[in-house]
Amino acid sequence: MKVAVIGGGPGGLYFAALAKERDPARRITVWERNAADDTFGFGVVFSDDTLDGIARADPAVFAAMEAEFARWSDIDIHYRGTVQTSGGHGFAAISRKRLLEILQKRCADLGVEVRHGTTAPPAADLATHHDLVVAADGVNSATRAAHADVFRPALDVRRCRYMWLATDHVFDAFTFLIAETDFGPVQVHAYPYSADRSTFIVEVPEDTWRRAGFADPDLPPGASDEDSVARCADLLGYRLFTNNSRWLRFTTVRNGTWRHGNVVLLGDAAHTAHFSIGSGTKLAMEDAVALADALPDPDRYERERRPVVESTQRAAQASLEWFERIGQSIGQEPEQFAFNLLTRSRRVTYDNLRRRDPAYTAAADAWFARHCGGPDTRPPLFQPLRLRGVELANRVVAAPIATDSATDGVPGDAELLHLTGKALGGAGLVLTGMTAVSPHGRTTPSCPGLHTDAQVRAWRRITDAVHTHTDARIGVQLNHSGRRGPTPVGPSPVPYGSLPVPRELTPDDLDVIADQFAQAARRAAEAGFDVLEVQAGHGFLLSTFLSPLTNHRTDAFGGPLTRRLRFPLAVLDTVRTHWHGPLLARISATDWAPGGTTLEDAVEIARAFAEHGVDVVDVSSGEVVPEQQPAYGRSFQTPFAERIRAEAGVPTLAVGAISTWDDAASIILAGRADLVGIGRAHVHDPAWTLHAAAALGYTGPGARWPRVYAAGETVVRHEPERPARRA
């Protein structure tokens, strides 16, 4: 087999060595345009998992690397004069120059031909007389660009500026330095890589970079931006060293495919992941192992490697976006800020940290308890929350789920079983599914309502059962279906998909509907509900007034956001005249469609809702237009709740693909939301909350097992059971 490798960086060299070691008959040539002793960058970092893979793939390379490693297990976060330390992480770093020397020597020992100072021929030319061409030619890959029609690259250039530097301060751990300057926040990602040097990456949000007066000078290749480096040294207080150091924007590289005939992409040419969760070198060397293992079938390389890379990229995307928006976390107390930073990618979680460093999470739990004014024995998920005199026993909400089982709008046994089941299962608050404020406001003929006395009596049966047998609070979600109901109406005659065109509502119609919400709120109090939620999301009536995609009016209720808000705010005001308890409102934070509601709009909507009496904003998204393109994923809507909470200054309920207690606990302790809504996972396990407490090893307030279920507590806690009384 004849193999050409374009690019003599760590990924290309390591693949060449592995491929040759596995089959010495292979003829492998590496082209590298730089000289053997040219090195750009400083130290590269590896996790223990990556090193385990390298050790299995080539013990000789691993042994040479291990002799050079700087190792540590802590992460230090310097913020507002404090250092928060989390242990048990396991990292190692090495000088990039030494790594290249090790790999160059390994290639030489195995008989790989490495042509330094030589530009590779085009991949298409190499492909005609090689069995395999490996393009490891970096983030600006000429191979990828030459065959863009096949590889279909997507290059996402991000907003922060960053610069690779080094310092002679040898840090004890992977270190995040957060400096609050007169221009805005500046963050540093630093780690030791030798006995006398640390990598020192300065990252600056774009607006901070501009306010600080930084610029992009026209520099020759290899030169460093010495003026900017000097300013960074002054701002941050460290002596800094350069190596082709200049301001960059990180580019996330994705490709539709990594293969074109017998040409395959490897490392940064195929994909990138933000440096805040690791290094490109780490990914490239993992690619090298995967490709060498796959030969002679390069399709297997992409098939097996792509899911791993895409998972890493999802985590990296969450991490880089957190740093782009770091200003919304500045102001948190050091304990919460540190936990928020550590869990930013969702790969590191509450339980993960608890297992690595129990003392760290215990201290964070104790801080949260003090912050809440509660006892320090409760985990964050089980700290109470008081809203207008109503105390929720914990932070878990059984999210609204429609059962569509009512007759003439009267809820029956199905609704009783559904809601009391979640309450018996330990949720601090259970919310009904969509409950119509009028017969015309139903979404389906089986939708429950709250517009007749019979409905009030039926709901009272359910709320009494919840209050009698559980510690839970119960809330009702009031809704008008708008254009998504059997008699569609809306702000404008814009249909939802193939549904009928809605009738455009007149100002008189709006007065009637606002009063229907108010009367339903009055009936909610009579029915014994503790909490009321107004549905203003998901493309129902109030939502369609908020979205520019569905509100095309030219009167006082359409146009700019301030006017699109007018009717939903009028509804909230009239609801507040009859409802004096906790008030929630659900919104769609984004329409997931061009020209629709943006997250910036959502912040303004939430701020206005809070000014009109809303205590908690339930932050969902989408379902406003059928052509939406949501970015579904684990906890995918939580960043919306976090931003609204930070910028609008209103408590939030996070919902959307939150299924594990671990993710829920992470959200609460990090301050991303004040409550977590569990939907489908609650359908799967009505006792989700009690099982979460058991997994945490917690019993006590906020996790009380109902008397009729008390015997089950010992089972999930794996303690010896007492004999059950026989009937």
Tab-separated table of N, CA, C and O in Angstrom, residues 616-702:
chain	number	residue	atom	x	y	z
A	616	VAL	N	-42.141	34.132	37.214
A	616	VAL	CA	-41.191	33.191	36.605
A	616	VAL	C	-41.531	33.068	35.125
A	616	VAL	O	-42.707	32.882	34.769
A	617	VAL	N	-40.503	33.159	34.262
A	617	VAL	CA	-40.695	32.952	32.829
A	617	VAL	C	-40.315	31.511	32.496
A	617	VAL	O	-39.195	31.071	32.776
A	618	ASP	N	-41.264	30.788	31.939
A	618	ASP	CA	-41.086	29.402	31.505
A	618	ASP	C	-40.540	29.471	30.072
A	618	ASP	O	-41.262	29.828	29.142
A	619	VAL	N	-39.260	29.134	29.910
A	619	VAL	CA	-38.567	29.421	28.651
A	619	VAL	C	-38.532	28.182	27.759
A	619	VAL	O	-37.726	27.276	27.941
A	620	SER	N	-39.427	28.172	26.787
A	620	SER	CA	-39.444	27.136	25.767
A	620	SER	C	-39.029	27.785	24.451
A	620	SER	O	-38.465	28.885	24.435
A	621	SER	N	-39.327	27.125	23.328
A	621	SER	CA	-38.979	27.703	22.027
A	621	SER	C	-39.776	27.012	20.938
A	621	SER	O	-40.308	25.915	21.118
A	622	GLY	N	-39.866	27.674	19.793
A	622	GLY	CA	-40.408	27.076	18.588
A	622	GLY	C	-41.901	26.808	18.603
A	622	GLY	O	-42.663	27.337	19.415
A	623	GLU	N	-42.325	25.988	17.628
A	623	GLU	CA	-43.707	25.579	17.385
A	623	GLU	C	-44.588	26.733	16.918
A	623	GLU	O	-45.812	26.635	16.920
A	624	VAL	N	-43.965	27.832	16.499
A	624	VAL	CA	-44.719	28.987	16.019
A	624	VAL	C	-45.017	28.854	14.531
A	624	VAL	O	-46.091	29.217	14.069
A	625	VAL	N	-44.053	28.326	13.779
A	625	VAL	CA	-44.244	28.100	12.345
A	625	VAL	C	-43.784	26.679	12.016
A	625	VAL	O	-42.813	26.178	12.599
A	626	PRO	N	-44.481	26.001	11.109
A	626	PRO	CA	-44.108	24.611	10.813
A	626	PRO	C	-42.759	24.480	10.118
A	626	PRO	O	-42.152	23.408	10.161
A	627	GLU	N	-42.272	25.557	9.504
A	627	GLU	CA	-40.972	25.470	8.810
A	627	GLU	C	-39.791	25.683	9.739
A	627	GLU	O	-38.656	25.876	9.293
A	628	GLN	N	-40.023	25.628	11.041
A	628	GLN	CA	-38.946	25.816	12.020
A	628	GLN	C	-37.845	24.768	11.838
A	628	GLN	O	-38.091	23.676	11.339
A	629	GLN	N	-36.635	25.124	12.271
A	629	GLN	CA	-35.502	24.199	12.214
A	629	GLN	C	-34.794	24.209	13.566
A	629	GLN	O	-33.719	24.789	13.721
A	630	PRO	N	-35.371	23.556	14.574
A	630	PRO	CA	-34.771	23.586	15.917
A	630	PRO	C	-33.465	22.813	15.972
A	630	PRO	O	-33.270	21.834	15.252
A	631	ALA	N	-32.582	23.254	16.858
A	631	ALA	CA	-31.337	22.528	17.123
A	631	ALA	C	-31.562	21.652	18.348
A	631	ALA	O	-31.134	21.959	19.457
A	632	TYR	N	-32.293	20.552	18.136
A	632	TYR	CA	-32.634	19.686	19.260
A	632	TYR	C	-31.379	19.079	19.869
A	632	TYR	O	-30.386	18.838	19.190
A	633	GLY	N	-31.455	18.780	21.137
A	633	GLY	CA	-30.353	18.146	21.842
A	633	GLY	C	-30.602	18.219	23.333
A	633	GLY	O	-31.562	18.838	23.804
A	634	ARG	N	-29.729	17.583	24.056
A	634	ARG	CA	-29.860	17.529	25.510
A	634	ARG	C	-29.875	18.936	26.100
A	634	ARG	O	-28.987	19.732	25.839
A	635	SER	N	-30.905	19.231	26.881
A	635	SER	CA	-31.051	20.531	27.560
A	635	SER	C	-30.924	21.697	26.581
A	635	SER	O	-30.404	22.757	26.926
A	636	PHE	N	-31.434	21.522	25.364
A	636	PHE	CA	-31.111	22.464	24.295
A	636	PHE	C	-31.696	23.856	24.507
A	636	PHE	O	-31.225	24.818	23.913
A	637	GLN	N	-32.715	23.984	25.358
A	637	GLN	CA	-33.314	25.300	25.575
A	637	GLN	C	-32.791	25.996	26.828
A	637	GLN	O	-33.097	27.164	27.061
A	638	THR	N	-31.985	25.280	27.605
A	638	THR	CA	-31.490	25.859	28.858
A	638	THR	C	-30.671	27.134	28.643
A	638	THR	O	-30.795	28.084	29.432
A	639	PRO	N	-29.811	27.225	27.603
A	639	PRO	CA	-29.091	28.490	27.402
A	639	PRO	C	-30.016	29.690	27.225
A	639	PRO	O	-29.657	30.816	27.595
A	640	PHE	N	-31.215	29.477	26.672
A	640	PHE	CA	-32.169	30.579	26.547
A	640	PHE	C	-32.634	31.036	27.926
A	640	PHE	O	-32.716	32.235	28.207
A	641	ALA	N	-32.951	30.062	28.787
A	641	ALA	CA	-33.381	30.400	30.150
A	641	ALA	C	-32.272	31.123	30.900
A	641	ALA	O	-32.528	32.076	31.657
A	642	GLU	N	-31.032	30.675	30.680
A	642	GLU	CA	-29.899	31.293	31.376
A	642	GLU	C	-29.726	32.751	30.955
A	642	GLU	O	-29.527	33.640	31.795
A	643	ARG	N	-29.808	32.992	29.658
A	643	ARG	CA	-29.602	34.365	29.197
A	643	ARG	C	-30.734	35.286	29.654
A	643	ARG	O	-30.493	36.426	30.064
A	644	ILE	N	-31.964	34.803	29.580
A	644	ILE	CA	-33.096	35.618	30.021
A	644	ILE	C	-32.982	35.916	31.511
A	644	ILE	O	-33.225	37.042	31.956
A	645	ARG	N	-32.605	34.916	32.284
A	645	ARG	CA	-32.443	35.123	33.730
A	645	ARG	C	-31.387	36.175	34.018
A	645	ARG	O	-31.559	37.043	34.884
A	646	ALA	N	-30.271	36.103	33.270
A	646	ALA	CA	-29.161	37.020	33.521
A	646	ALA	C	-29.469	38.429	33.040
A	646	ALA	O	-29.190	39.404	33.746
A	647	GLU	N	-30.047	38.561	31.853
A	647	GLU	CA	-30.193	39.882	31.246
A	647	GLU	C	-31.516	40.568	31.597
A	647	GLU	O	-31.555	41.792	31.706
A	648	ALA	N	-32.573	39.791	31.766
A	648	ALA	CA	-33.858	40.399	32.121
A	648	ALA	C	-34.038	40.490	33.625
A	648	ALA	O	-34.924	41.206	34.100
A	649	GLY	N	-33.212	39.743	34.376
A	649	GLY	CA	-33.296	39.804	35.828
A	649	GLY	C	-34.565	39.190	36.383
A	649	GLY	O	-35.073	39.621	37.414
A	650	VAL	N	-35.084	38.157	35.703
A	650	VAL	CA	-36.319	37.503	36.132
A	650	VAL	C	-36.039	36.017	36.336
A	650	VAL	O	-35.285	35.415	35.573
A	651	PRO	N	-36.611	35.404	37.379
A	651	PRO	CA	-36.433	33.955	37.552
A	651	PRO	C	-36.968	33.194	36.343
A	651	PRO	O	-37.939	33.617	35.697
A	652	THR	N	-36.343	32.053	36.051
A	652	THR	CA	-36.741	31.273	34.882
A	652	THR	C	-36.956	29.809	35.240
A	652	THR	O	-36.395	29.283	36.206
A	653	LEU	N	-37.783	29.181	34.415
A	653	LEU	CA	-38.010	27.742	34.442
A	653	LEU	C	-37.418	27.181	33.158
A	653	LEU	O	-37.830	27.561	32.060
A	654	ALA	N	-36.415	26.310	33.282
A	654	ALA	CA	-35.774	25.702	32.112
A	654	ALA	C	-36.515	24.428	31.739
A	654	ALA	O	-36.805	23.590	32.605
A	655	VAL	N	-36.813	24.273	30.454
A	655	VAL	CA	-37.514	23.091	29.964
A	655	VAL	C	-36.851	22.641	28.670
A	655	VAL	O	-36.083	23.371	28.060
A	656	GLY	N	-37.177	21.421	28.248
A	656	GLY	CA	-36.706	20.959	26.943
A	656	GLY	C	-35.579	19.957	27.024
A	656	GLY	O	-34.429	20.342	27.238
A	657	ALA	N	-35.903	18.669	26.883
A	657	ALA	CA	-34.913	17.585	26.828
A	657	ALA	C	-34.028	17.551	28.063
A	657	ALA	O	-32.843	17.254	27.975
A	658	ILE	N	-34.608	17.852	29.216
A	658	ILE	CA	-33.925	17.647	30.497
A	658	ILE	C	-34.487	16.357	31.062
A	658	ILE	O	-35.666	16.284	31.405
A	659	SER	N	-33.674	15.332	31.134
A	659	SER	CA	-34.212	14.027	31.519
A	659	SER	C	-33.549	13.430	32.747
A	659	SER	O	-34.142	12.579	33.409
A	660	THR	N	-32.330	13.835	33.078
A	660	THR	CA	-31.625	13.215	34.202
A	660	THR	C	-31.561	14.172	35.386
A	660	THR	O	-31.491	15.391	35.221
A	661	TRP	N	-31.540	13.596	36.578
A	661	TRP	CA	-31.407	14.430	37.772
A	661	TRP	C	-30.073	15.157	37.760
A	661	TRP	O	-29.955	16.268	38.285
A	662	ASP	N	-29.071	14.549	37.149
A	662	ASP	CA	-27.737	15.141	37.100
A	662	ASP	C	-27.760	16.454	36.325
A	662	ASP	O	-27.219	17.477	36.769
A	663	ASP	N	-28.405	16.447	35.146
A	663	ASP	CA	-28.517	17.685	34.377
A	663	ASP	C	-29.356	18.717	35.132
A	663	ASP	O	-29.034	19.911	35.129
A	664	ALA	N	-30.430	18.266	35.751
A	664	ALA	CA	-31.276	19.192	36.505
A	664	ALA	C	-30.502	19.833	37.646
A	664	ALA	O	-30.575	21.050	37.869
A	665	ALA	N	-29.738	19.035	38.378
A	665	ALA	CA	-28.950	19.572	39.490
A	665	ALA	C	-27.892	20.544	38.995
A	665	ALA	O	-27.633	21.582	39.621
A	666	SER	N	-27.289	20.232	37.846
A	666	SER	CA	-26.275	21.123	37.276
A	666	SER	C	-26.879	22.469	36.909
A	666	SER	O	-26.285	23.525	37.150
A	667	ILE	N	-28.066	22.449	36.311
A	667	ILE	CA	-28.734	23.689	35.898
A	667	ILE	C	-29.014	24.580	37.099
A	667	ILE	O	-28.777	25.792	37.068
A	668	ILE	N	-29.514	23.990	38.178
A	668	ILE	CA	-29.884	24.781	39.353
A	668	ILE	C	-28.650	25.351	40.045
A	668	ILE	O	-28.585	26.555	40.347
A	669	LEU	N	-27.646	24.526	40.295
A	669	LEU	CA	-26.470	25.007	41.021
A	669	LEU	C	-25.685	26.030	40.208
A	669	LEU	O	-25.123	26.983	40.757
A	670	ALA	N	-25.675	25.886	38.878
A	670	ALA	CA	-24.950	26.829	38.027
A	670	ALA	C	-25.680	28.157	37.878
A	670	ALA	O	-25.108	29.112	37.346
A	671	GLY	N	-26.929	28.226	38.321
A	671	GLY	CA	-27.682	29.468	38.190
A	671	GLY	C	-28.209	29.705	36.795
A	671	GLY	O	-28.491	30.836	36.417
A	672	ARG	N	-28.367	28.633	36.016
A	672	ARG	CA	-28.906	28.799	34.668
A	672	ARG	C	-30.426	28.975	34.688
A	672	ARG	O	-31.006	29.496	33.737
A	673	ALA	N	-31.045	28.496	35.727
A	673	ALA	CA	-32.484	28.657	35.904
A	673	ALA	C	-32.791	28.445	37.380
A	673	ALA	O	-31.961	27.923	38.140
A	674	ASP	N	-34.000	28.833	37.781
A	674	ASP	CA	-34.424	28.682	39.167
A	674	ASP	C	-35.245	27.420	39.378
A	674	ASP	O	-35.334	26.906	40.501
A	675	LEU	N	-35.866	26.939	38.303
A	675	LEU	CA	-36.665	25.721	38.328
A	675	LEU	C	-36.352	24.918	37.075
A	675	LEU	O	-35.946	25.487	36.051
A	676	VAL	N	-36.551	23.602	37.135
A	676	VAL	CA	-36.368	22.753	35.957
A	676	VAL	C	-37.673	22.012	35.690
A	676	VAL	O	-38.276	21.446	36.598
A	677	GLY	N	-38.097	22.042	34.436
A	677	GLY	CA	-39.313	21.351	34.037
A	677	GLY	C	-38.977	20.005	33.427
A	677	GLY	O	-38.216	19.927	32.461
A	678	ILE	N	-39.534	18.948	33.994
A	678	ILE	CA	-39.295	17.590	33.514
A	678	ILE	C	-40.585	17.119	32.854
A	678	ILE	O	-41.621	17.002	33.512
A	679	GLY	N	-40.532	16.852	31.560
A	679	GLY	CA	-41.716	16.481	30.805
A	679	GLY	C	-41.785	15.001	30.522
A	679	GLY	O	-42.351	14.225	31.291
A	680	ARG	N	-41.190	14.573	29.402
A	680	ARG	CA	-41.310	13.172	28.991
A	680	ARG	C	-40.698	12.219	30.006
A	680	ARG	O	-41.192	11.096	30.179
A	681	ALA	N	-39.635	12.643	30.664
A	681	ALA	CA	-39.033	11.767	31.678
A	681	ALA	C	-39.997	11.520	32.829
A	681	ALA	O	-39.974	10.456	33.455
A	682	HIS	N	-40.880	12.490	33.093
A	682	HIS	CA	-41.897	12.297	34.130
A	682	HIS	C	-42.969	11.320	33.666
A	682	HIS	O	-43.574	10.613	34.482
A	683	VAL	N	-43.253	11.283	32.364
A	683	VAL	CA	-44.194	10.299	31.845
A	683	VAL	C	-43.596	8.901	31.975
A	683	VAL	O	-44.280	7.933	32.339
A	684	HIS	N	-42.315	8.800	31.703
A	684	HIS	CA	-41.610	7.523	31.835
A	684	HIS	C	-41.546	7.077	33.291
A	684	HIS	O	-41.707	5.886	33.590
A	685	ASP	N	-41.329	8.033	34.187
A	685	ASP	CA	-41.150	7.713	35.607
A	685	ASP	C	-41.850	8.770	36.454
A	685	ASP	O	-41.272	9.809	36.763
A	686	PRO	N	-43.112	8.540	36.837
A	686	PRO	CA	-43.818	9.535	37.641
A	686	PRO	C	-43.127	9.868	38.956
A	686	PRO	O	-43.317	10.962	39.492
A	687	ALA	N	-42.311	8.937	39.467
A	687	ALA	CA	-41.578	9.188	40.711
A	687	ALA	C	-40.162	9.704	40.430
A	687	ALA	O	-39.249	9.506	41.238
A	688	TRP	N	-40.003	10.381	39.334
A	688	TRP	CA	-38.684	10.888	38.918
A	688	TRP	C	-38.004	11.654	40.041
A	688	TRP	O	-36.813	11.463	40.312
A	689	THR	N	-38.718	12.518	40.720
A	689	THR	CA	-38.109	13.390	41.734
A	689	THR	C	-37.625	12.579	42.923
A	689	THR	O	-36.510	12.802	43.433
A	690	LEU	N	-38.439	11.639	43.394
A	690	LEU	CA	-38.021	10.814	44.531
A	690	LEU	C	-36.835	9.932	44.157
A	690	LEU	O	-35.934	9.708	44.976
A	691	HIS	N	-36.826	9.451	42.942
A	691	HIS	CA	-35.681	8.647	42.501
A	691	HIS	C	-34.420	9.502	42.372
A	691	HIS	O	-33.309	9.023	42.605
A	692	ALA	N	-34.585	10.781	42.000
A	692	ALA	CA	-33.442	11.686	41.966
A	692	ALA	C	-32.865	11.861	43.363
A	692	ALA	O	-31.643	11.838	43.562
A	693	ALA	N	-33.737	12.033	44.346
A	693	ALA	CA	-33.271	12.169	45.727
A	693	ALA	C	-32.543	10.910	46.182
A	693	ALA	O	-31.498	10.972	46.846
A	694	ALA	N	-33.084	9.754	45.803
A	694	ALA	CA	-32.437	8.501	46.183
A	694	ALA	C	-31.051	8.378	45.558
A	694	ALA	O	-30.093	7.932	46.203
A	695	ALA	N	-30.931	8.792	44.287
A	695	ALA	CA	-29.624	8.735	43.622
A	695	ALA	C	-28.619	9.640	44.313
A	695	ALA	O	-27.415	9.348	44.337
A	696	LEU	N	-29.112	10.740	44.869
A	696	LEU	CA	-28.240	11.663	45.600
A	696	LEU	C	-27.983	11.208	47.033
A	696	LEU	O	-27.194	11.819	47.751
A	697	GLY	N	-28.678	10.167	47.458
A	697	GLY	CA	-28.560	9.728	48.838
A	697	GLY	C	-29.220	10.675	49.815
A	697	GLY	O	-28.838	10.744	50.992
A	698	TYR	N	-30.222	11.401	49.341
A	698	TYR	CA	-30.853	12.424	50.187
A	698	TYR	C	-32.257	11.990	50.590
A	698	TYR	O	-33.050	11.531	49.766
A	699	THR	N	-32.562	12.150	51.868
A	699	THR	CA	-33.923	12.033	52.375
A	699	THR	C	-34.169	13.239	53.258
A	699	THR	O	-33.268	13.735	53.918
A	700	GLY	N	-35.378	13.711	53.231
A	700	GLY	CA	-35.678	14.866	54.059
A	700	GLY	C	-36.636	15.804	53.374
A	700	GLY	O	-37.296	15.441	52.391
A	701	PRO	N	-36.725	17.044	53.849
A	701	PRO	CA	-37.656	18.011	53.267
A	701	PRO	C	-37.403	18.181	51.772
A	701	PRO	O	-36.264	18.219	51.312
A	702	GLY	N	-38.486	18.270	51.039
A	702	GLY	CA	-38.377	18.402	49.593
A	702	GLY	C	-38.319	17.080	48.873
A	702	GLY	O	-38.404	17.036	47.645
